[in-house]
PDB file of C-alpha atoms in Angstrom:
ATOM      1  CA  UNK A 301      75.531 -34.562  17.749  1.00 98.00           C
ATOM      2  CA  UNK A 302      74.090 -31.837  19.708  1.00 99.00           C
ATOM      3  CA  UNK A 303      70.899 -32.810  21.722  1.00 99.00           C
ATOM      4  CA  UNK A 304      68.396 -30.550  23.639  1.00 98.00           C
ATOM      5  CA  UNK A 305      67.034 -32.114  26.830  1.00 98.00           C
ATOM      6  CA  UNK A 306      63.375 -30.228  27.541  1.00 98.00           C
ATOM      7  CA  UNK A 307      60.703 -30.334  30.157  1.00 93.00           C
ATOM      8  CA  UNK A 308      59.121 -28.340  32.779  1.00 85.00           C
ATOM      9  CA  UNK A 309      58.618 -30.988  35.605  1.00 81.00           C
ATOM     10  CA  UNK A 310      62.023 -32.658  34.603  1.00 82.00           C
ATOM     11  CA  UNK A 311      61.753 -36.412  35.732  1.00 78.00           C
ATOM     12  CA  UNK A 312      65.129 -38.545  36.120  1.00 85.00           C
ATOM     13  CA  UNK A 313      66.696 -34.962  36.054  1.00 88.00           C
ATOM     14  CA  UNK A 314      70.385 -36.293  36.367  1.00 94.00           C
ATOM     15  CA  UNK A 315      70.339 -39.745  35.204  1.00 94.00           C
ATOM     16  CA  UNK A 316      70.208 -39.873  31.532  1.00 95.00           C
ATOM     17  CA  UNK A 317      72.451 -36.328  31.342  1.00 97.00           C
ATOM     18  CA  UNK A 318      74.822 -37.692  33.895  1.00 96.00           C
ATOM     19  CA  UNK A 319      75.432 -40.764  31.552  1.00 97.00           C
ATOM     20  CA  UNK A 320      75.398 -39.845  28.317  1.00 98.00           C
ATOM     21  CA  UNK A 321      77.470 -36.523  28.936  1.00 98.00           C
ATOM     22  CA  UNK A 322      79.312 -37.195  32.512  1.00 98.00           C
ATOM     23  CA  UNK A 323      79.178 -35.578  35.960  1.00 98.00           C
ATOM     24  CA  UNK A 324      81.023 -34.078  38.665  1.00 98.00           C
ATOM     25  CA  UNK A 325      80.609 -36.628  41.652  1.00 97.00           C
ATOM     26  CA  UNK A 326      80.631 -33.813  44.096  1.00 97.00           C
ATOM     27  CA  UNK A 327      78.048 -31.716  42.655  1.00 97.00           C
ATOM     28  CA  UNK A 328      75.679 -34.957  42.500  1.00 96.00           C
ATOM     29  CA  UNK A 329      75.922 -36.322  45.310  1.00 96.00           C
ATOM     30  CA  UNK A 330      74.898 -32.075  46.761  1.00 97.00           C
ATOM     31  CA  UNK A 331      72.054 -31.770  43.555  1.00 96.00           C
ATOM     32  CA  UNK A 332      71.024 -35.130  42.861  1.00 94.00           C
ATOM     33  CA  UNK A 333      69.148 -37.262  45.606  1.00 92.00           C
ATOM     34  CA  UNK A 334      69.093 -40.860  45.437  1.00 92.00           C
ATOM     35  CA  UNK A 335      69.931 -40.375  41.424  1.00 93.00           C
ATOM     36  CA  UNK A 336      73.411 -40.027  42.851  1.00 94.00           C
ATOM     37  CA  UNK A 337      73.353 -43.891  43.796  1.00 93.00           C
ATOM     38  CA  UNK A 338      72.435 -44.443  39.838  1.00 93.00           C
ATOM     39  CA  UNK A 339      75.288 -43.541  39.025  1.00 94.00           C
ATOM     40  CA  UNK A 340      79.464 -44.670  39.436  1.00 94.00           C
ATOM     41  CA  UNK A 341      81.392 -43.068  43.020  1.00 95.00           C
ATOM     42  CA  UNK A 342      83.639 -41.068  40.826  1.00 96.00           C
ATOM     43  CA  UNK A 343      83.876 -38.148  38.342  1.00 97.00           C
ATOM     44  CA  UNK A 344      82.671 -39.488  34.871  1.00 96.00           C
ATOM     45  CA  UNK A 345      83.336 -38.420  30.963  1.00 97.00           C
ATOM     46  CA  UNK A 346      80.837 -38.876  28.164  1.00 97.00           C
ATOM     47  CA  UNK A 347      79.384 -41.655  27.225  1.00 97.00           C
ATOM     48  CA  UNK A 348      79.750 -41.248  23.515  1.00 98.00           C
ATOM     49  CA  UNK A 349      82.060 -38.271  21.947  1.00 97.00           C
ATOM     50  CA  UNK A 350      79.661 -38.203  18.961  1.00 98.00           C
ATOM     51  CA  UNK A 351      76.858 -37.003  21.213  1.00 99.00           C
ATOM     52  CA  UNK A 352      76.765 -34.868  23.843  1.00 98.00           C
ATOM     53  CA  UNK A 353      73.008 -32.710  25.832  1.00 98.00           C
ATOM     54  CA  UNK A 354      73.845 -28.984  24.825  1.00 98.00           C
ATOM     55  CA  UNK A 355      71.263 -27.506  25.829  1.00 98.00           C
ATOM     56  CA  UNK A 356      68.470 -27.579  28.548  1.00 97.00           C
ATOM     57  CA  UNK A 357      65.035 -26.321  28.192  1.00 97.00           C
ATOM     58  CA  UNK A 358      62.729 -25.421  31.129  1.00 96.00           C
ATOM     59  CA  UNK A 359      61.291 -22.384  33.140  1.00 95.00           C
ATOM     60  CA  UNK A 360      62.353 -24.239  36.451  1.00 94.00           C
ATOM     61  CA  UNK A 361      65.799 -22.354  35.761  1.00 95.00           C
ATOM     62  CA  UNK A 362      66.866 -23.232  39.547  1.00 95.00           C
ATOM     63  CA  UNK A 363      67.219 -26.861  38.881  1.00 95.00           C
ATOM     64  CA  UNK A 364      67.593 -27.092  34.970  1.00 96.00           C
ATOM     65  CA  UNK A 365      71.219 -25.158  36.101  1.00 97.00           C
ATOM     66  CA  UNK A 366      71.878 -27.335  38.838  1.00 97.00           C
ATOM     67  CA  UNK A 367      71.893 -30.532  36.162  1.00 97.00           C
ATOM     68  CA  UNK A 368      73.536 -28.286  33.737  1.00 98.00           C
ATOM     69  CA  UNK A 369      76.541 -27.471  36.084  1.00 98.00           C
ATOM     70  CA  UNK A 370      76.799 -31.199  37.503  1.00 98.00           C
ATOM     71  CA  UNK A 371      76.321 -32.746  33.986  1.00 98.00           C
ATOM     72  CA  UNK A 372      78.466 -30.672  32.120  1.00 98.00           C
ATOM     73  CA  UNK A 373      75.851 -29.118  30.143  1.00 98.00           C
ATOM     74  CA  UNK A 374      76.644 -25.628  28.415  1.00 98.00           C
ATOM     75  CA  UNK A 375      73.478 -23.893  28.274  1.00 98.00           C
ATOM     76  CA  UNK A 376      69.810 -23.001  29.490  1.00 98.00           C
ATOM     77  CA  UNK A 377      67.476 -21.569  28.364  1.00 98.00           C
ATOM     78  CA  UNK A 378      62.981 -21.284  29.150  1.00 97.00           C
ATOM     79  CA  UNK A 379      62.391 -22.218  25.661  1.00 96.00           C
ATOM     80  CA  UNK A 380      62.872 -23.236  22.660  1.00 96.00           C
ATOM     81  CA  UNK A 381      62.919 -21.272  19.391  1.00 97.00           C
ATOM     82  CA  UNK A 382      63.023 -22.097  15.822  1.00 98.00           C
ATOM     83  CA  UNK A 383      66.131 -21.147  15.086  1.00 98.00           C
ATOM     84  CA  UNK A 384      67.562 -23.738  17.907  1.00 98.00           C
ATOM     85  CA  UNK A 385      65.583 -26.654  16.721  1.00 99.00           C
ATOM     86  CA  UNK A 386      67.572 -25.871  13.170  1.00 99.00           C
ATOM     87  CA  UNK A 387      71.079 -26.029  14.945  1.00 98.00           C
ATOM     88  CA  UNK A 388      70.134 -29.137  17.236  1.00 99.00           C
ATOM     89  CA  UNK A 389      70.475 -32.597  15.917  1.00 99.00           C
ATOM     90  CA  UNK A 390      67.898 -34.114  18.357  1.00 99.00           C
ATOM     91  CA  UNK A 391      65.923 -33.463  21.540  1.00 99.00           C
ATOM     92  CA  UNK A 392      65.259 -35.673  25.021  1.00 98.00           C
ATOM     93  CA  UNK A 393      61.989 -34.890  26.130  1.00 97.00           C
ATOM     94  CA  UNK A 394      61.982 -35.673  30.009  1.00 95.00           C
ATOM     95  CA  UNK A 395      58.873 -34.020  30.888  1.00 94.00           C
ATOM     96  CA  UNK A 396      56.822 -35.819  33.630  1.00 91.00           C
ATOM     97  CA  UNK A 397      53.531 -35.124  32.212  1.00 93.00           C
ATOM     98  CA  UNK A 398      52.939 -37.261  28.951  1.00 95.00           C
ATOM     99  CA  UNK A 399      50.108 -34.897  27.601  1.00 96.00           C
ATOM    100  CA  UNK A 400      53.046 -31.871  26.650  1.00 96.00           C
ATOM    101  CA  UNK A 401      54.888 -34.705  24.609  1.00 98.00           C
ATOM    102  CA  UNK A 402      53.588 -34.462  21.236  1.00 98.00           C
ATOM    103  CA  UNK A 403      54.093 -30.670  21.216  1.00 98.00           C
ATOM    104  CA  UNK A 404      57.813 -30.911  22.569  1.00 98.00           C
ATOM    105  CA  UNK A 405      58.772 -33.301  19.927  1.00 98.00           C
ATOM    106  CA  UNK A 406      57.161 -32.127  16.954  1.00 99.00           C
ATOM    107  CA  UNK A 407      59.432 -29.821  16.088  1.00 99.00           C
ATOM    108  CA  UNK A 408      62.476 -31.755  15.946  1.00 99.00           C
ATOM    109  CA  UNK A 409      59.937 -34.865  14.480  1.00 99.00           C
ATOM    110  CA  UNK A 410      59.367 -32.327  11.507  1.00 99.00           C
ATOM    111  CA  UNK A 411      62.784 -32.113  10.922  1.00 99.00           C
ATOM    112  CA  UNK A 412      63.503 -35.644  10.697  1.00 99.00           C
ATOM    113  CA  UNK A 413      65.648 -35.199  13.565  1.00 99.00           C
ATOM    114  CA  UNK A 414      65.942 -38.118  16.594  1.00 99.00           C
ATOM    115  CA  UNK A 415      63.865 -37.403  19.854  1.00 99.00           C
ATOM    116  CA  UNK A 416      63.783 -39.608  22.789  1.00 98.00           C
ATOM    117  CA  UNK A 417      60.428 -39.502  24.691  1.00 98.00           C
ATOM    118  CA  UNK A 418      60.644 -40.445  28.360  1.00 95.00           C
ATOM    119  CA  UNK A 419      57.544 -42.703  29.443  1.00 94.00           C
ATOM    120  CA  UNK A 420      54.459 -42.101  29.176  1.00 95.00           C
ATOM    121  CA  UNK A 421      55.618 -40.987  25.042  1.00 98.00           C
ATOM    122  CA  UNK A 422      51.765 -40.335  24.669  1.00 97.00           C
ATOM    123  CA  UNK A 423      48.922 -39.396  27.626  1.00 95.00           C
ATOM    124  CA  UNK A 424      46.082 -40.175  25.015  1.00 97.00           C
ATOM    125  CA  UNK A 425      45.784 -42.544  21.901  1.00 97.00           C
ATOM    126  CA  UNK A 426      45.111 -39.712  19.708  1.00 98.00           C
ATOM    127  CA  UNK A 427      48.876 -38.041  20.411  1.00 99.00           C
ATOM    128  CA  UNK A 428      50.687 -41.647  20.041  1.00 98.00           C
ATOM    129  CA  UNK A 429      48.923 -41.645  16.776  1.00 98.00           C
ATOM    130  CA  UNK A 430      49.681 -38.218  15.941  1.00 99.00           C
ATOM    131  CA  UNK A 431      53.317 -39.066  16.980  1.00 99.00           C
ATOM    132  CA  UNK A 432      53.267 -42.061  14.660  1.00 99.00           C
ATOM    133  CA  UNK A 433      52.350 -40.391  11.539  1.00 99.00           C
ATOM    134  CA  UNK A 434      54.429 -36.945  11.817  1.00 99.00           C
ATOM    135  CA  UNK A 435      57.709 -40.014  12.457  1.00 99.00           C
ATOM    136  CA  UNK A 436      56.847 -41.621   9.682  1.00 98.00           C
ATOM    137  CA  UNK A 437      56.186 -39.105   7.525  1.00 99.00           C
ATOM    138  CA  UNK A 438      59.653 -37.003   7.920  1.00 99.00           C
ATOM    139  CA  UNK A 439      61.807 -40.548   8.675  1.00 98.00           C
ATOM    140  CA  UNK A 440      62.441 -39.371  11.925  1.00 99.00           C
ATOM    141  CA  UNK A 441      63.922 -41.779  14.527  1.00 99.00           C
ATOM    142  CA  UNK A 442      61.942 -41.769  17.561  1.00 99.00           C
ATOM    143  CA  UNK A 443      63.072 -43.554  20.742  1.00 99.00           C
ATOM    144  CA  UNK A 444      60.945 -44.117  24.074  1.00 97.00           C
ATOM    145  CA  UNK A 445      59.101 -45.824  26.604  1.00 95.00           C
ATOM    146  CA  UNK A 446      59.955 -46.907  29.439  1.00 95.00           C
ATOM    147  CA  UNK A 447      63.458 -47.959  31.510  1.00 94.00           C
ATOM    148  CA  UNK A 448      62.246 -51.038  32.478  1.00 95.00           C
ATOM    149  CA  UNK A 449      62.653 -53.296  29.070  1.00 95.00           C
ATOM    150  CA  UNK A 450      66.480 -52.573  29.230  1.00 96.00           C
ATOM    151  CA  UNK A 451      66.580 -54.398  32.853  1.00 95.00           C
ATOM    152  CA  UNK A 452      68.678 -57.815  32.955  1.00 94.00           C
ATOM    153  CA  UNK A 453      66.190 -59.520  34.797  1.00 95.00           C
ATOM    154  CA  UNK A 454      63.470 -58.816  31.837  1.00 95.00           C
ATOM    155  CA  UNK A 455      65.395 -60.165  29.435  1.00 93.00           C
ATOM    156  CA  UNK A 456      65.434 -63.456  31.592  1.00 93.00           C
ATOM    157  CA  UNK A 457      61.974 -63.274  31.731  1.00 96.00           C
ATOM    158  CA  UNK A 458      61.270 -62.990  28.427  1.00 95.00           C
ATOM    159  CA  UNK A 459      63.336 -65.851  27.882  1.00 92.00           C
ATOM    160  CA  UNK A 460      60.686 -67.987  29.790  1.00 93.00           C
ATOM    161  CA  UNK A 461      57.394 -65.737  28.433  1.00 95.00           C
ATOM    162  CA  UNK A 462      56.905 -67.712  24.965  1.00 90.00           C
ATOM    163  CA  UNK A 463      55.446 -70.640  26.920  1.00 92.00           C
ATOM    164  CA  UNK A 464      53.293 -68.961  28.934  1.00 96.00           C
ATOM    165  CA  UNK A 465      49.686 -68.397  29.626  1.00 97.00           C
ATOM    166  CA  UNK A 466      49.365 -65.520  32.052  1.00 98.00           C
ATOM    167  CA  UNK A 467      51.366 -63.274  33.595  1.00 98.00           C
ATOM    168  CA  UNK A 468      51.098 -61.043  36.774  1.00 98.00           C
ATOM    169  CA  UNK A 469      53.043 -58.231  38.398  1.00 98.00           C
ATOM    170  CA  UNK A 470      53.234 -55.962  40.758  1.00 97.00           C
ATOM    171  CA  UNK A 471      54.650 -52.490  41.925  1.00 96.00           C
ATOM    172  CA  UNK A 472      54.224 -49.343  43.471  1.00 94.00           C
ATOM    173  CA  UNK A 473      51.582 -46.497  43.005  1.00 92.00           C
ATOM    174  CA  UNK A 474      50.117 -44.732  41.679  1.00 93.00           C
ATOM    175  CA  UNK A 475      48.794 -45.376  38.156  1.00 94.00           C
ATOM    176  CA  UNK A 476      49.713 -42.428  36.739  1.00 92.00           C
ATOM    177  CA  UNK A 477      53.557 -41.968  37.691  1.00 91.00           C
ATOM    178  CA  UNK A 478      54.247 -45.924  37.866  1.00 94.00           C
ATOM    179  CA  UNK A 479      51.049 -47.683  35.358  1.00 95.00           C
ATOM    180  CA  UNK A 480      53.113 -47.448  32.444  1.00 96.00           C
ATOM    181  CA  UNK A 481      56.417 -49.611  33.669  1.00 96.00           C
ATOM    182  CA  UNK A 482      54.328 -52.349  34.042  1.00 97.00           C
ATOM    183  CA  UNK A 483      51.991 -52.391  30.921  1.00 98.00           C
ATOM    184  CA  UNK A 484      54.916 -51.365  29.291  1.00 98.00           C
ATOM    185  CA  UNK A 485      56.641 -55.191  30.652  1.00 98.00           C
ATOM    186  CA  UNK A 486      53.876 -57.010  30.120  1.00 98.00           C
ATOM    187  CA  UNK A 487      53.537 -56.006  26.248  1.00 98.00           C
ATOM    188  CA  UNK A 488      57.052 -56.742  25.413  1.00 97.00           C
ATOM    189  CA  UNK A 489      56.589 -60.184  27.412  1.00 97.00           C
ATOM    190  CA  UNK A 490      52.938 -61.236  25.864  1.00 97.00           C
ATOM    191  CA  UNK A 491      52.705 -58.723  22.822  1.00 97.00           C
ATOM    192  CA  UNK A 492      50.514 -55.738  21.978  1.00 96.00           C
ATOM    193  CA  UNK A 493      47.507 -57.506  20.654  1.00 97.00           C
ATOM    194  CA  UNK A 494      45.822 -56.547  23.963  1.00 98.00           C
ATOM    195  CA  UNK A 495      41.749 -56.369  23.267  1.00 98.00           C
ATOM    196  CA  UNK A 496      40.093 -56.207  27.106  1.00 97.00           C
ATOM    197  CA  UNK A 497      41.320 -53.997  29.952  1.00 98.00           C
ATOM    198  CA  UNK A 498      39.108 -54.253  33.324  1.00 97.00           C
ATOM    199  CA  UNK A 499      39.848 -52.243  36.219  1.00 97.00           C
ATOM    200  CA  UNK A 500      39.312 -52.694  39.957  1.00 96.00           C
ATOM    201  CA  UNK A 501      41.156 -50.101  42.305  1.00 93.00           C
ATOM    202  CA  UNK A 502      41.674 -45.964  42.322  1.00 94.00           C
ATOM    203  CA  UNK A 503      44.709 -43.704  41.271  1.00 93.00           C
ATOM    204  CA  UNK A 504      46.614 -44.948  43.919  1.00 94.00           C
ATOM    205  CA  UNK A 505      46.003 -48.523  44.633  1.00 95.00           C
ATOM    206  CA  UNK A 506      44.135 -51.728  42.553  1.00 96.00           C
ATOM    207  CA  UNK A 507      44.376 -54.008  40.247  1.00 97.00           C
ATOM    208  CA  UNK A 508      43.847 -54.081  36.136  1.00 98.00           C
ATOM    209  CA  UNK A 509      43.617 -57.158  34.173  1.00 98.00           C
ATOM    210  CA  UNK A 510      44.825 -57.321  30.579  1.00 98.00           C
ATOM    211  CA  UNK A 511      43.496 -59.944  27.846  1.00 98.00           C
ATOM    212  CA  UNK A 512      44.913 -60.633  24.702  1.00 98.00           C
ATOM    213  CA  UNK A 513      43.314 -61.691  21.700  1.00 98.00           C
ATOM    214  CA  UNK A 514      44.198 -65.560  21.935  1.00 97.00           C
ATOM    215  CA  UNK A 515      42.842 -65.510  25.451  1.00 97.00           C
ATOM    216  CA  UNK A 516      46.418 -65.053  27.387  1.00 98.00           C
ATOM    217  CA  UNK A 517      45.778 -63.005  30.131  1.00 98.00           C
ATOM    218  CA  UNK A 518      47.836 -60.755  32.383  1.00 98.00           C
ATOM    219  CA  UNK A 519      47.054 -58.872  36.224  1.00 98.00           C
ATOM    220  CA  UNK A 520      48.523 -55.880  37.159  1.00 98.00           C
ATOM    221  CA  UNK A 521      48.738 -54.820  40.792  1.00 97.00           C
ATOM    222  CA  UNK A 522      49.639 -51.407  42.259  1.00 96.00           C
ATOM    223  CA  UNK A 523      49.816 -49.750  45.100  1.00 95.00           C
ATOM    224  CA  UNK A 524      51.458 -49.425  48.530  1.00 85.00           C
ATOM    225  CA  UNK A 525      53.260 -52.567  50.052  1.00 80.00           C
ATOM    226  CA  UNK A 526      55.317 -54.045  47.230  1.00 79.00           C
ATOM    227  CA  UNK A 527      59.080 -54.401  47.338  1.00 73.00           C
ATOM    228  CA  UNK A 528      61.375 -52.077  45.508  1.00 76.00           C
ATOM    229  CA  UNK A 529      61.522 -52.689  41.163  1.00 85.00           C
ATOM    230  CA  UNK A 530      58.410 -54.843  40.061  1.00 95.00           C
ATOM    231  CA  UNK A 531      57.856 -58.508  40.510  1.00 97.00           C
ATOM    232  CA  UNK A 532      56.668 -60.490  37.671  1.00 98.00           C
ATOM    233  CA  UNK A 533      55.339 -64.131  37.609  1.00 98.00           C
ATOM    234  CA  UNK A 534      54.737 -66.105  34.117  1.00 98.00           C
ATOM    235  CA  UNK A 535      52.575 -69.410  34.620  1.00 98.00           C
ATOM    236  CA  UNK A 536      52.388 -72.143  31.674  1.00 95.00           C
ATOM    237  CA  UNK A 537      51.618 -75.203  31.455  1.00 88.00           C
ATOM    238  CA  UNK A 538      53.484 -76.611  34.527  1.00 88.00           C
ATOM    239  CA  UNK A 539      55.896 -74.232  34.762  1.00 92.00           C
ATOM    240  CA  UNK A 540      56.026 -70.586  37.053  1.00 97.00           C
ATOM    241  CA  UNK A 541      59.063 -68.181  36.686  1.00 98.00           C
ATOM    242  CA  UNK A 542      59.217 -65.281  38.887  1.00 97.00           C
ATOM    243  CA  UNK A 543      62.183 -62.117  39.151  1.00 97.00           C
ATOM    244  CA  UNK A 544      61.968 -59.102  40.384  1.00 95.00           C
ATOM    245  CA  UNK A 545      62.689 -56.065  38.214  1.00 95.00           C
ATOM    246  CA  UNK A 546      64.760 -53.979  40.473  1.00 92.00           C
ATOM    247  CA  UNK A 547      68.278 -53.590  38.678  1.00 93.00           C
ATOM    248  CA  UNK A 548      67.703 -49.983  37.771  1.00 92.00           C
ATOM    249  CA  UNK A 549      71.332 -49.172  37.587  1.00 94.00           C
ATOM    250  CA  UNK A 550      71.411 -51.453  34.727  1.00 94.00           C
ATOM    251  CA  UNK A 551      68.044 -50.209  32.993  1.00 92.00           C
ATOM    252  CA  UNK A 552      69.051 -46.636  32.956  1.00 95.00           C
ATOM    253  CA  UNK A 553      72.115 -47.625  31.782  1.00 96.00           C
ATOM    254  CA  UNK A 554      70.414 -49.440  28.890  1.00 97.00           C
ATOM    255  CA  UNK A 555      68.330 -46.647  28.210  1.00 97.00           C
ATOM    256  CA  UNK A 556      71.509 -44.101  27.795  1.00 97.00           C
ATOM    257  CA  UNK A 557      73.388 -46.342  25.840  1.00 98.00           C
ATOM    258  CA  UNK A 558      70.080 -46.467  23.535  1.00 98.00           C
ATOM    259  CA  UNK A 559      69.841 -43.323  22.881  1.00 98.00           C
ATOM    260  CA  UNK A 560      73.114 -42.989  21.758  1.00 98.00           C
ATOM    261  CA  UNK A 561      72.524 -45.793  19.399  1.00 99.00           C
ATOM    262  CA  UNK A 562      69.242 -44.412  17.798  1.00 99.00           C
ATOM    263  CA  UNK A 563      70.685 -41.225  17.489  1.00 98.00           C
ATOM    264  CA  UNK A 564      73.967 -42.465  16.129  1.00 98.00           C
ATOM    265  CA  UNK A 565      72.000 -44.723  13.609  1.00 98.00           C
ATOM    266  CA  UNK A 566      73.578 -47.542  15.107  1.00 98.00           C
ATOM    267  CA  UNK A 567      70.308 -48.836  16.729  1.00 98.00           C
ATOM    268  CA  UNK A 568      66.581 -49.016  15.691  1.00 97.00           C
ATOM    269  CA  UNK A 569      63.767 -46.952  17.057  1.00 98.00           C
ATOM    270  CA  UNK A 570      61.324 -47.816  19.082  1.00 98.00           C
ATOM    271  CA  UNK A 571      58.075 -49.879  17.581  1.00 97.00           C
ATOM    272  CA  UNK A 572      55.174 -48.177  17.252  1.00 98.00           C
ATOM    273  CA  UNK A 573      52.772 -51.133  17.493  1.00 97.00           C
ATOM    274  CA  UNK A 574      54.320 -51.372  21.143  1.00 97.00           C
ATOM    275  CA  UNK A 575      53.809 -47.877  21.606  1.00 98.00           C
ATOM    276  CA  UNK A 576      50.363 -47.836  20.353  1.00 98.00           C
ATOM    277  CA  UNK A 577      49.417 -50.511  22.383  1.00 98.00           C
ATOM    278  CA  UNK A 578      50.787 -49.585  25.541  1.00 98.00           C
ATOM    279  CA  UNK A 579      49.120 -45.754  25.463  1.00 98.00           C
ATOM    280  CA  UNK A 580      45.930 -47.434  24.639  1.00 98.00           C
ATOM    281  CA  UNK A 581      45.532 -49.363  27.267  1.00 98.00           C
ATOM    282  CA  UNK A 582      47.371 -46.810  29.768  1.00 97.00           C
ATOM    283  CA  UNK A 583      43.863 -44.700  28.453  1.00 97.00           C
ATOM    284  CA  UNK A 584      41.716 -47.117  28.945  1.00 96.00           C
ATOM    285  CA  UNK A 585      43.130 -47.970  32.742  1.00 96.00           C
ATOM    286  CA  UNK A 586      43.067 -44.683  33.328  1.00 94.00           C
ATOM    287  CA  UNK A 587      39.068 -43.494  32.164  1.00 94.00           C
ATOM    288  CA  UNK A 588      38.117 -46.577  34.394  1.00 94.00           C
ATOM    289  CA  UNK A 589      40.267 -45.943  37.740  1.00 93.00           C
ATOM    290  CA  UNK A 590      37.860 -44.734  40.141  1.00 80.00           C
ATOM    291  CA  UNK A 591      39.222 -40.887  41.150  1.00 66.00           C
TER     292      UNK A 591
END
């Protein structure tokens, strides 16, 4: 399978193409930043020989050929034409800003063809719904969201989240580059029934609280100050768990070996209640932060 990976401000640049095709160590450690430190201290193959990025798309040609030369990548190009999205089996969308999404994926989408949509998958309500439909109505696959449900520690967590009452974490800022890890956590540790958002804080720094329809109720703080990864605490009824999400080798790891999966048929894509509810309430956060 030949994937496209596309976006113009291309967040975690080498760390999904460095996994699921293989780098040059050299070339990372001189292009890559601390995304070098994601990854092993050697050379590496492909993940996968079924699937392999082909292709990157994006007008910031300086770095889209620096990724392409360290992660083994044959070709770049500014954009995308028809007749591409017809060879292609599948696209990565790793654009930073979640509003360009829907129109980056719906090509492939109307195709039937797998896309994986880095977090946010949706700026608004409106695209996640858009999103929804166009999936559902061509059977395609879609995969996305954010790193964090593939970390170890979550998985302990949710092991200790049926039992619980409230839950709070924290993590850097601000809302708009980090908001979306943590909602994102606390939906697959409560659920997406979420019916109440409240808001106390501005873009960089503050606090949202989260209520779900049986009255369970979740805090979200952001900001400057907090340790590295994102500490969660889950209170019941005489019992408090607490870990601290900051395995991210192992998340982007997950996340690779995901995509793979999905795209291979091996693996099922994402859930769109999940996804529904976590745009929604990244909206709502957002209209009510005070700029």
């Amino acid at each position: 399978m030949n994937l496209a990976m596309i976006g113009e401000d291309l967040i975690h640049s080498y760390i999904y193409p460095g996994r699921i095709n293989g780098f040059y160590r050299n070339l990372l450690e001189q292009y890559g930043g601390w995304m070098a430190d994601m990854h092993p201290k050697h050379d590496s193959n492909a993940l996968d020989s079924r699937v392999q990025i082909s292709v990157i798309v994006s007008t910031d040609t300086e770095l889209a050929s620096k990724i392409a030369e360290t992660c083994k990548i044959e070709t770049v190009v500014t954009q995308m034409t028809p007749d591409m999205v017809d060879e292609l089996d599948g696209a990565i969308i790793m654009e930073r800003d979640g509003n360009l999404h829907l129109e980056m994926a719906r090509p492939f989408i109307e195709q039937g063809k797998f896309v994986y949509i880095d977090k946010p998958v949706a700026q608004t309500l409106r695209d996640i719904v858009e999103l929804e439909a166009i999936a559902k109505a061509h059977n395609a696959p879609v995969l996305g969201g954010s790193a964090v449900r593939y970390s170890q520690r979550m998985k302990a967590a949710r092991e200790h989240s049926q039992n619980a009452v409230s839950v709070h974490i924290a993590g850097p800022g601000p809302w708009f580059e980090y908001g979306s890890h943590m909602v994102e956590a606390l939906v697959i540790l409560m659920g997406w029934d979420i019916v109440e958002t409240t808001v106390l804080g501005t873009e960089t720094s503050g606090a949202a609280t989260l209520q779900w329809a049986d009255g369970r109720c979740g805090v979200i703080q952001y900001g400057k100050g907090y340790p590295p990864g994102f500490t969660i605490q889950l209170f019941g009824e005489g019992e408090m768990f607490q870990t601290n999400l900051d395995d991210a080798v192992a998340y982007y790891e997950g996340v690779s070996n995901q995509i793979v999966a999905v795209a291979t048929g091996e693996a099922s894509a994402s859930d769109w209640l999940e996804l529904r509810s976590i745009t929604k309430v990244m909206e709502e956060v957002g209209s009510k932060i005070v700029i």
